[in-house]
Amino acid sequence: MRRLLAAILCTLVLSTPATADSVRLKDLGKFAGWRDNALVGYGIVTGLAGTGDSPGNKATRQSIANVLAQFDVVVPPDDVFSRNAAAVMVTARLPPVARTGDTLDVTVTSLADARSLTGGNLLLAPLKGPDGKVYALAQGALFVGGYKFDLNGNVAQKNHPTVGSIPAGATVEAPVRANLLRTDGTMVFTLAEADFTTAARIAEAINGAFGQTLAHAQDAEGIEIAVPEAARARLVDFVTRIEKLAVEPDSRARVVVDERTGTVVSGGNVRIDRVVISHGDLKLSIVTDNLVSQPLVVGRAGDGVRTELVSNSRIRVSERDETGYVSASNNTVADLISALTRIKTSTRDIISILRAVKAAGALHADLVVQ
């Protein structure tokens, strides 16, 4: 016996596909060359209360010896046995435009076997880019937000005590500036989500705003923009005018399903063809009753008479018999989900139905199952 989900979508008010709202170009992508830059460095954290690297870590011992040597204190690495220091890696993000003296947030992570960086202080550490050049210097007290204490086999830990941060802990020493204008006097605007229709609309909007043909779509992701001679001296104003332009982005229909949480996210105008859906609703339950069999007269019935535990099991099978017809000749996924919700269909059943509708070729959208 099977249950046909009762909903007649043909009687619903057919919704007109919603027109996408206009979105600023600034929110749709960015100009080529406008990106953050990764910085990384090596350093030493001191001031740890016996939670630093073990004396067996040769890299930490050598680093401590090198630091002391800069202050005319010569100590062989083999004579360093402190557990109040730890070797760490320091990372930061350098923005596309930075001037000397700007500050950056840094993240400090343990490199060896330190148990905790709580209470530590990072010594001056240079931060390098992929080209090997030092762009910033980091130093300061760590904010860990966690701890780890152990004594006699007992451990108390919160969060990850071997990772810390220093807000505004690095100072920019070498300025950087993103170069948006190419040598041929053009710029390229790249979309975050590649789409041919959106790229064409952006090129049309730019040409209409400036009254001349300056932009053309190279592909589904990039729009090449020719910068007039007069605008090159005031490139910021030119870029600002472009970023303020609004277009209606177009995208491929997509339905996202998260089976772990039972979440379904879909555009309101995702279309489905005529389809009939049958979904089973079989419930099986096994009930066991445990009873105690007690003789009426204990001790008079002879040997072998005793109290017994008796288990009685029952199997219950129930299946609802409800029929209906689902017609979706010109409706959306939103209409279907709305109708299924009204008849109290669970979210996980809706997910199963959407997967079956997609397999039947009636769902005109990409079904993304996470």
PDB file of N, CA and C in Angstrom, residues 231-311:
ATOM      1  N   ALA A 231      40.396  59.664 -18.239  1.00  0.00           N
ATOM      2  CA  ALA A 231      40.022  59.042 -16.969  1.00  0.00           C
ATOM      3  C   ALA A 231      41.190  58.349 -16.281  1.00  0.00           C
ATOM      4  N   ARG A 232      42.308  58.168 -16.976  1.00  0.00           N
ATOM      5  CA  ARG A 232      43.423  57.440 -16.377  1.00  0.00           C
ATOM      6  C   ARG A 232      44.072  58.229 -15.250  1.00  0.00           C
ATOM      7  N   ALA A 233      44.034  59.563 -15.342  1.00  0.00           N
ATOM      8  CA  ALA A 233      44.615  60.380 -14.285  1.00  0.00           C
ATOM      9  C   ALA A 233      43.737  60.376 -13.031  1.00  0.00           C
ATOM     10  N   ARG A 234      42.456  60.109 -13.192  1.00  0.00           N
ATOM     11  CA  ARG A 234      41.519  60.043 -12.062  1.00  0.00           C
ATOM     12  C   ARG A 234      40.845  58.663 -12.081  1.00  0.00           C
ATOM     13  N   LEU A 235      41.676  57.633 -11.912  1.00  0.00           N
ATOM     14  CA  LEU A 235      41.193  56.260 -12.041  1.00  0.00           C
ATOM     15  C   LEU A 235      40.207  55.903 -10.929  1.00  0.00           C
ATOM     16  N   VAL A 236      40.383  56.495  -9.763  1.00  0.00           N
ATOM     17  CA  VAL A 236      39.482  56.182  -8.648  1.00  0.00           C
ATOM     18  C   VAL A 236      38.050  56.606  -8.980  1.00  0.00           C
ATOM     19  N   ASP A 237      37.884  57.774  -9.556  1.00  0.00           N
ATOM     20  CA  ASP A 237      36.542  58.232  -9.931  1.00  0.00           C
ATOM     21  C   ASP A 237      35.932  57.335 -11.006  1.00  0.00           C
ATOM     22  N   PHE A 238      36.758  56.890 -11.937  1.00  0.00           N
ATOM     23  CA  PHE A 238      36.277  56.018 -13.006  1.00  0.00           C
ATOM     24  C   PHE A 238      35.816  54.680 -12.451  1.00  0.00           C
ATOM     25  N   VAL A 239      36.614  54.100 -11.544  1.00  0.00           N
ATOM     26  CA  VAL A 239      36.242  52.824 -10.941  1.00  0.00           C
ATOM     27  C   VAL A 239      34.995  52.971 -10.069  1.00  0.00           C
ATOM     28  N   THR A 240      34.884  54.090  -9.379  1.00  0.00           N
ATOM     29  CA  THR A 240      33.712  54.317  -8.527  1.00  0.00           C
ATOM     30  C   THR A 240      32.429  54.343  -9.343  1.00  0.00           C
ATOM     31  N   ARG A 241      32.454  55.000 -10.505  1.00  0.00           N
ATOM     32  CA  ARG A 241      31.265  55.039 -11.360  1.00  0.00           C
ATOM     33  C   ARG A 241      30.870  53.646 -11.835  1.00  0.00           C
ATOM     34  N   ILE A 242      31.869  52.826 -12.117  1.00  0.00           N
ATOM     35  CA  ILE A 242      31.566  51.465 -12.577  1.00  0.00           C
ATOM     36  C   ILE A 242      30.992  50.626 -11.442  1.00  0.00           C
ATOM     37  N   GLU A 243      31.578  50.715 -10.260  1.00  0.00           N
ATOM     38  CA  GLU A 243      31.108  49.896  -9.147  1.00  0.00           C
ATOM     39  C   GLU A 243      29.690  50.249  -8.718  1.00  0.00           C
ATOM     40  N   LYS A 244      29.267  51.493  -8.965  1.00  0.00           N
ATOM     41  CA  LYS A 244      27.919  51.916  -8.567  1.00  0.00           C
ATOM     42  C   LYS A 244      26.843  51.457  -9.547  1.00  0.00           C
ATOM     43  N   LEU A 245      27.236  51.024 -10.735  1.00  0.00           N
ATOM     44  CA  LEU A 245      26.250  50.575 -11.710  1.00  0.00           C
ATOM     45  C   LEU A 245      25.530  49.331 -11.199  1.00  0.00           C
ATOM     46  N   ALA A 246      24.241  49.235 -11.518  1.00  0.00           N
ATOM     47  CA  ALA A 246      23.428  48.101 -11.064  1.00  0.00           C
ATOM     48  C   ALA A 246      22.898  47.331 -12.258  1.00  0.00           C
ATOM     49  N   VAL A 247      22.972  46.028 -12.176  1.00  0.00           N
ATOM     50  CA  VAL A 247      22.441  45.140 -13.211  1.00  0.00           C
ATOM     51  C   VAL A 247      21.642  44.033 -12.525  1.00  0.00           C
ATOM     52  N   GLU A 248      20.853  43.342 -13.324  1.00  0.00           N
ATOM     53  CA  GLU A 248      20.094  42.190 -12.837  1.00  0.00           C
ATOM     54  C   GLU A 248      20.891  40.923 -13.165  1.00  0.00           C
ATOM     55  N   PRO A 249      21.530  40.324 -12.178  1.00  0.00           N
ATOM     56  CA  PRO A 249      22.346  39.144 -12.455  1.00  0.00           C
ATOM     57  C   PRO A 249      21.483  37.958 -12.854  1.00  0.00           C
ATOM     58  N   ASP A 250      22.034  37.141 -13.713  1.00  0.00           N
ATOM     59  CA  ASP A 250      21.354  35.923 -14.140  1.00  0.00           C
ATOM     60  C   ASP A 250      22.197  34.739 -13.665  1.00  0.00           C
ATOM     61  N   SER A 251      21.539  33.675 -13.291  1.00  0.00           N
ATOM     62  CA  SER A 251      22.270  32.503 -12.801  1.00  0.00           C
ATOM     63  C   SER A 251      21.504  31.244 -13.161  1.00  0.00           C
ATOM     64  N   ARG A 252      22.212  30.154 -13.164  1.00  0.00           N
ATOM     65  CA  ARG A 252      21.611  28.863 -13.444  1.00  0.00           C
ATOM     66  C   ARG A 252      20.759  28.434 -12.247  1.00  0.00           C
ATOM     67  N   ALA A 253      19.570  27.911 -12.543  1.00  0.00           N
ATOM     68  CA  ALA A 253      18.677  27.466 -11.471  1.00  0.00           C
ATOM     69  C   ALA A 253      19.360  26.371 -10.655  1.00  0.00           C
ATOM     70  N   ARG A 254      19.190  26.459  -9.340  1.00  0.00           N
ATOM     71  CA  ARG A 254      19.880  25.526  -8.464  1.00  0.00           C
ATOM     72  C   ARG A 254      19.032  25.275  -7.219  1.00  0.00           C
ATOM     73  N   VAL A 255      18.980  24.012  -6.817  1.00  0.00           N
ATOM     74  CA  VAL A 255      18.311  23.619  -5.583  1.00  0.00           C
ATOM     75  C   VAL A 255      19.360  22.925  -4.710  1.00  0.00           C
ATOM     76  N   VAL A 256      19.567  23.455  -3.501  1.00  0.00           N
ATOM     77  CA  VAL A 256      20.585  22.939  -2.604  1.00  0.00           C
ATOM     78  C   VAL A 256      19.898  22.160  -1.481  1.00  0.00           C
ATOM     79  N   VAL A 257      20.345  20.941  -1.278  1.00  0.00           N
ATOM     80  CA  VAL A 257      19.755  20.055  -0.271  1.00  0.00           C
ATOM     81  C   VAL A 257      20.846  19.618   0.688  1.00  0.00           C
ATOM     82  N   ASP A 258      20.616  19.815   1.988  1.00  0.00           N
ATOM     83  CA  ASP A 258      21.529  19.354   3.023  1.00  0.00           C
ATOM     84  C   ASP A 258      20.840  18.220   3.774  1.00  0.00           C
ATOM     85  N   GLU A 259      21.252  16.985   3.478  1.00  0.00           N
ATOM     86  CA  GLU A 259      20.591  15.825   4.083  1.00  0.00           C
ATOM     87  C   GLU A 259      20.899  15.687   5.561  1.00  0.00           C
ATOM     88  N   ARG A 260      22.017  16.247   6.010  1.00  0.00           N
ATOM     89  CA  ARG A 260      22.364  16.105   7.426  1.00  0.00           C
ATOM     90  C   ARG A 260      21.426  16.903   8.315  1.00  0.00           C
ATOM     91  N   THR A 261      21.035  18.081   7.863  1.00  0.00           N
ATOM     92  CA  THR A 261      20.172  18.942   8.679  1.00  0.00           C
ATOM     93  C   THR A 261      18.750  19.008   8.157  1.00  0.00           C
ATOM     94  N   GLY A 262      18.479  18.414   6.994  1.00  0.00           N
ATOM     95  CA  GLY A 262      17.141  18.458   6.438  1.00  0.00           C
ATOM     96  C   GLY A 262      16.775  19.819   5.890  1.00  0.00           C
ATOM     97  N   THR A 263      17.733  20.530   5.323  1.00  0.00           N
ATOM     98  CA  THR A 263      17.518  21.882   4.812  1.00  0.00           C
ATOM     99  C   THR A 263      17.401  21.856   3.296  1.00  0.00           C
ATOM    100  N   VAL A 264      16.429  22.594   2.771  1.00  0.00           N
ATOM    101  CA  VAL A 264      16.238  22.727   1.330  1.00  0.00           C
ATOM    102  C   VAL A 264      16.222  24.218   0.998  1.00  0.00           C
ATOM    103  N   VAL A 265      17.098  24.644   0.099  1.00  0.00           N
ATOM    104  CA  VAL A 265      17.156  26.037  -0.332  1.00  0.00           C
ATOM    105  C   VAL A 265      17.016  26.059  -1.847  1.00  0.00           C
ATOM    106  N   SER A 266      16.027  26.840  -2.323  1.00  0.00           N
ATOM    107  CA  SER A 266      15.763  26.885  -3.752  1.00  0.00           C
ATOM    108  C   SER A 266      15.336  28.290  -4.139  1.00  0.00           C
ATOM    109  N   GLY A 267      15.654  28.672  -5.375  1.00  0.00           N
ATOM    110  CA  GLY A 267      15.116  29.907  -5.908  1.00  0.00           C
ATOM    111  C   GLY A 267      13.610  29.797  -6.078  1.00  0.00           C
ATOM    112  N   GLY A 268      12.931  30.909  -5.890  1.00  0.00           N
ATOM    113  CA  GLY A 268      11.473  30.856  -5.925  1.00  0.00           C
ATOM    114  C   GLY A 268      10.893  30.577  -7.289  1.00  0.00           C
ATOM    115  N   ASN A 269      11.673  30.762  -8.354  1.00  0.00           N
ATOM    116  CA  ASN A 269      11.148  30.585  -9.707  1.00  0.00           C
ATOM    117  C   ASN A 269      11.734  29.374 -10.426  1.00  0.00           C
ATOM    118  N   VAL A 270      12.240  28.388  -9.678  1.00  0.00           N
ATOM    119  CA  VAL A 270      12.744  27.160 -10.291  1.00  0.00           C
ATOM    120  C   VAL A 270      11.549  26.335 -10.763  1.00  0.00           C
ATOM    121  N   ARG A 271      11.514  26.006 -12.051  1.00  0.00           N
ATOM    122  CA  ARG A 271      10.344  25.383 -12.649  1.00  0.00           C
ATOM    123  C   ARG A 271      10.411  23.858 -12.621  1.00  0.00           C
ATOM    124  N   ILE A 272       9.219  23.255 -12.557  1.00  0.00           N
ATOM    125  CA  ILE A 272       9.104  21.809 -12.662  1.00  0.00           C
ATOM    126  C   ILE A 272       8.009  21.485 -13.675  1.00  0.00           C
ATOM    127  N   ASP A 273       8.178  20.377 -14.381  1.00  0.00           N
ATOM    128  CA  ASP A 273       7.194  19.942 -15.369  1.00  0.00           C
ATOM    129  C   ASP A 273       6.081  19.155 -14.691  1.00  0.00           C
ATOM    130  N   ARG A 274       5.095  18.737 -15.528  1.00  0.00           N
ATOM    131  CA  ARG A 274       4.014  17.910 -15.019  1.00  0.00           C
ATOM    132  C   ARG A 274       4.596  16.605 -14.472  1.00  0.00           C
ATOM    133  N   VAL A 275       4.206  16.251 -13.260  1.00  0.00           N
ATOM    134  CA  VAL A 275       4.768  15.081 -12.613  1.00  0.00           C
ATOM    135  C   VAL A 275       3.758  14.528 -11.617  1.00  0.00           C
ATOM    136  N   VAL A 276       3.750  13.213 -11.470  1.00  0.00           N
ATOM    137  CA  VAL A 276       2.928  12.542 -10.476  1.00  0.00           C
ATOM    138  C   VAL A 276       3.860  11.912  -9.459  1.00  0.00           C
ATOM    139  N   ILE A 277       3.589  12.137  -8.180  1.00  0.00           N
ATOM    140  CA  ILE A 277       4.486  11.698  -7.113  1.00  0.00           C
ATOM    141  C   ILE A 277       3.763  10.713  -6.219  1.00  0.00           C
ATOM    142  N   SER A 278       4.415   9.581  -5.932  1.00  0.00           N
ATOM    143  CA  SER A 278       3.908   8.610  -4.968  1.00  0.00           C
ATOM    144  C   SER A 278       4.997   8.387  -3.938  1.00  0.00           C
ATOM    145  N   HIS A 279       4.626   8.535  -2.669  1.00  0.00           N
ATOM    146  CA  HIS A 279       5.622   8.402  -1.602  1.00  0.00           C
ATOM    147  C   HIS A 279       5.065   7.513  -0.509  1.00  0.00           C
ATOM    148  N   GLY A 280       5.793   6.452  -0.168  1.00  0.00           N
ATOM    149  CA  GLY A 280       5.306   5.489   0.812  1.00  0.00           C
ATOM    150  C   GLY A 280       5.326   6.032   2.226  1.00  0.00           C
ATOM    151  N   ASP A 281       4.385   5.506   3.058  1.00  0.00           N
ATOM    152  CA  ASP A 281       4.318   5.898   4.455  1.00  0.00           C
ATOM    153  C   ASP A 281       4.017   4.659   5.299  1.00  0.00           C
ATOM    154  N   LEU A 282       4.976   3.781   5.366  1.00  0.00           N
ATOM    155  CA  LEU A 282       4.835   2.526   6.099  1.00  0.00           C
ATOM    156  C   LEU A 282       5.497   2.675   7.465  1.00  0.00           C
ATOM    157  N   LYS A 283       4.755   2.372   8.524  1.00  0.00           N
ATOM    158  CA  LYS A 283       5.270   2.475   9.873  1.00  0.00           C
ATOM    159  C   LYS A 283       5.269   1.080  10.506  1.00  0.00           C
ATOM    160  N   LEU A 284       6.407   0.665  11.037  1.00  0.00           N
ATOM    161  CA  LEU A 284       6.572  -0.639  11.663  1.00  0.00           C
ATOM    162  C   LEU A 284       7.090  -0.435  13.075  1.00  0.00           C
ATOM    163  N   SER A 285       6.411  -1.023  14.046  1.00  0.00           N
ATOM    164  CA  SER A 285       6.846  -0.905  15.432  1.00  0.00           C
ATOM    165  C   SER A 285       6.734  -2.268  16.106  1.00  0.00           C
ATOM    166  N   ILE A 286       7.735  -2.585  16.931  1.00  0.00           N
ATOM    167  CA  ILE A 286       7.757  -3.825  17.693  1.00  0.00           C
ATOM    168  C   ILE A 286       7.676  -3.461  19.169  1.00  0.00           C
ATOM    169  N   VAL A 287       6.624  -3.955  19.835  1.00  0.00           N
ATOM    170  CA  VAL A 287       6.385  -3.637  21.244  1.00  0.00           C
ATOM    171  C   VAL A 287       6.551  -4.909  22.062  1.00  0.00           C
ATOM    172  N   THR A 288       7.364  -4.832  23.105  1.00  0.00           N
ATOM    173  CA  THR A 288       7.610  -5.979  23.982  1.00  0.00           C
ATOM    174  C   THR A 288       7.118  -5.652  25.381  1.00  0.00           C
ATOM    175  N   ASP A 289       6.242  -6.521  25.929  1.00  0.00           N
ATOM    176  CA  ASP A 289       5.743  -6.384  27.295  1.00  0.00           C
ATOM    177  C   ASP A 289       6.422  -7.440  28.157  1.00  0.00           C
ATOM    178  N   ASN A 290       7.079  -7.019  29.203  1.00  0.00           N
ATOM    179  CA  ASN A 290       7.743  -7.926  30.137  1.00  0.00           C
ATOM    180  C   ASN A 290       6.843  -8.114  31.362  1.00  0.00           C
ATOM    181  N   LEU A 291       6.403  -9.375  31.607  1.00  0.00           N
ATOM    182  CA  LEU A 291       5.512  -9.697  32.719  1.00  0.00           C
ATOM    183  C   LEU A 291       6.188 -10.690  33.660  1.00  0.00           C
ATOM    184  N   VAL A 292       5.785 -10.650  34.901  1.00  0.00           N
ATOM    185  CA  VAL A 292       6.315 -11.576  35.909  1.00  0.00           C
ATOM    186  C   VAL A 292       5.231 -12.591  36.259  1.00  0.00           C
ATOM    187  N   SER A 293       5.540 -13.893  36.069  1.00  0.00           N
ATOM    188  CA  SER A 293       4.605 -14.965  36.413  1.00  0.00           C
ATOM    189  C   SER A 293       4.909 -15.439  37.834  1.00  0.00           C
ATOM    190  N   GLN A 294       3.983 -15.160  38.736  1.00  0.00           N
ATOM    191  CA  GLN A 294       4.177 -15.482  40.150  1.00  0.00           C
ATOM    192  C   GLN A 294       3.222 -16.601  40.572  1.00  0.00           C
ATOM    193  N   PRO A 295       3.728 -17.768  41.074  1.00  0.00           N
ATOM    194  CA  PRO A 295       2.826 -18.829  41.568  1.00  0.00           C
ATOM    195  C   PRO A 295       1.938 -18.313  42.684  1.00  0.00           C
ATOM    196  N   LEU A 296       0.718 -18.869  42.739  1.00  0.00           N
ATOM    197  CA  LEU A 296      -0.227 -18.425  43.757  1.00  0.00           C
ATOM    198  C   LEU A 296       0.275 -18.753  45.160  1.00  0.00           C
ATOM    199  N   VAL A 297       0.820 -19.943  45.312  1.00  0.00           N
ATOM    200  CA  VAL A 297       1.307 -20.342  46.636  1.00  0.00           C
ATOM    201  C   VAL A 297       2.757 -20.769  46.475  1.00  0.00           C
ATOM    202  N   VAL A 298       3.622 -19.959  46.920  1.00  0.00           N
ATOM    203  CA  VAL A 298       5.043 -20.259  46.799  1.00  0.00           C
ATOM    204  C   VAL A 298       5.461 -21.194  47.932  1.00  0.00           C
ATOM    205  N   GLY A 299       6.137 -22.263  47.576  1.00  0.00           N
ATOM    206  CA  GLY A 299       6.634 -23.183  48.589  1.00  0.00           C
ATOM    207  C   GLY A 299       5.751 -24.393  48.794  1.00  0.00           C
ATOM    208  N   ARG A 300       4.505 -24.458  48.231  1.00  0.00           N
ATOM    209  CA  ARG A 300       3.616 -25.597  48.416  1.00  0.00           C
ATOM    210  C   ARG A 300       3.460 -26.423  47.150  1.00  0.00           C
ATOM    211  N   ALA A 301       3.962 -25.926  46.068  1.00  0.00           N
ATOM    212  CA  ALA A 301       3.753 -26.624  44.797  1.00  0.00           C
ATOM    213  C   ALA A 301       4.887 -27.585  44.493  1.00  0.00           C
ATOM    214  N   GLY A 302       5.814 -27.732  45.402  1.00  0.00           N
ATOM    215  CA  GLY A 302       6.888 -28.683  45.170  1.00  0.00           C
ATOM    216  C   GLY A 302       8.115 -28.009  44.587  1.00  0.00           C
ATOM    217  N   ASP A 303       9.113 -28.837  44.351  1.00  0.00           N
ATOM    218  CA  ASP A 303      10.362 -28.310  43.800  1.00  0.00           C
ATOM    219  C   ASP A 303      10.179 -27.886  42.348  1.00  0.00           C
ATOM    220  N   GLY A 304      10.992 -26.929  41.931  1.00  0.00           N
ATOM    221  CA  GLY A 304      10.950 -26.476  40.536  1.00  0.00           C
ATOM    222  C   GLY A 304       9.952 -25.372  40.269  1.00  0.00           C
ATOM    223  N   VAL A 305       9.143 -25.046  41.243  1.00  0.00           N
ATOM    224  CA  VAL A 305       8.162 -23.956  41.080  1.00  0.00           C
ATOM    225  C   VAL A 305       8.818 -22.659  41.539  1.00  0.00           C
ATOM    226  N   ARG A 306       8.885 -21.692  40.609  1.00  0.00           N
ATOM    227  CA  ARG A 306       9.549 -20.427  40.937  1.00  0.00           C
ATOM    228  C   ARG A 306       8.956 -19.299  40.088  1.00  0.00           C
ATOM    229  N   THR A 307       9.333 -18.127  40.407  1.00  0.00           N
ATOM    230  CA  THR A 307       8.881 -16.941  39.673  1.00  0.00           C
ATOM    231  C   THR A 307       9.570 -16.892  38.308  1.00  0.00           C
ATOM    232  N   GLU A 308       8.820 -16.580  37.243  1.00  0.00           N
ATOM    233  CA  GLU A 308       9.357 -16.520  35.883  1.00  0.00           C
ATOM    234  C   GLU A 308       9.072 -15.155  35.264  1.00  0.00           C
ATOM    235  N   LEU A 309      10.039 -14.707  34.458  1.00  0.00           N
ATOM    236  CA  LEU A 309       9.876 -13.468  33.688  1.00  0.00           C
ATOM    237  C   LEU A 309       9.440 -13.835  32.279  1.00  0.00           C
ATOM    238  N   VAL A 310       8.267 -13.362  31.859  1.00  0.00           N
ATOM    239  CA  VAL A 310       7.694 -13.710  30.555  1.00  0.00           C
ATOM    240  C   VAL A 310       7.665 -12.460  29.681  1.00  0.00           C
ATOM    241  N   SER A 311       8.165 -12.587  28.438  1.00  0.00           N
ATOM    242  CA  SER A 311       8.169 -11.478  27.483  1.00  0.00           C
ATOM    243  C   SER A 311       7.199 -11.771  26.362  1.00  0.00           C
TER     244      SER A 311
END
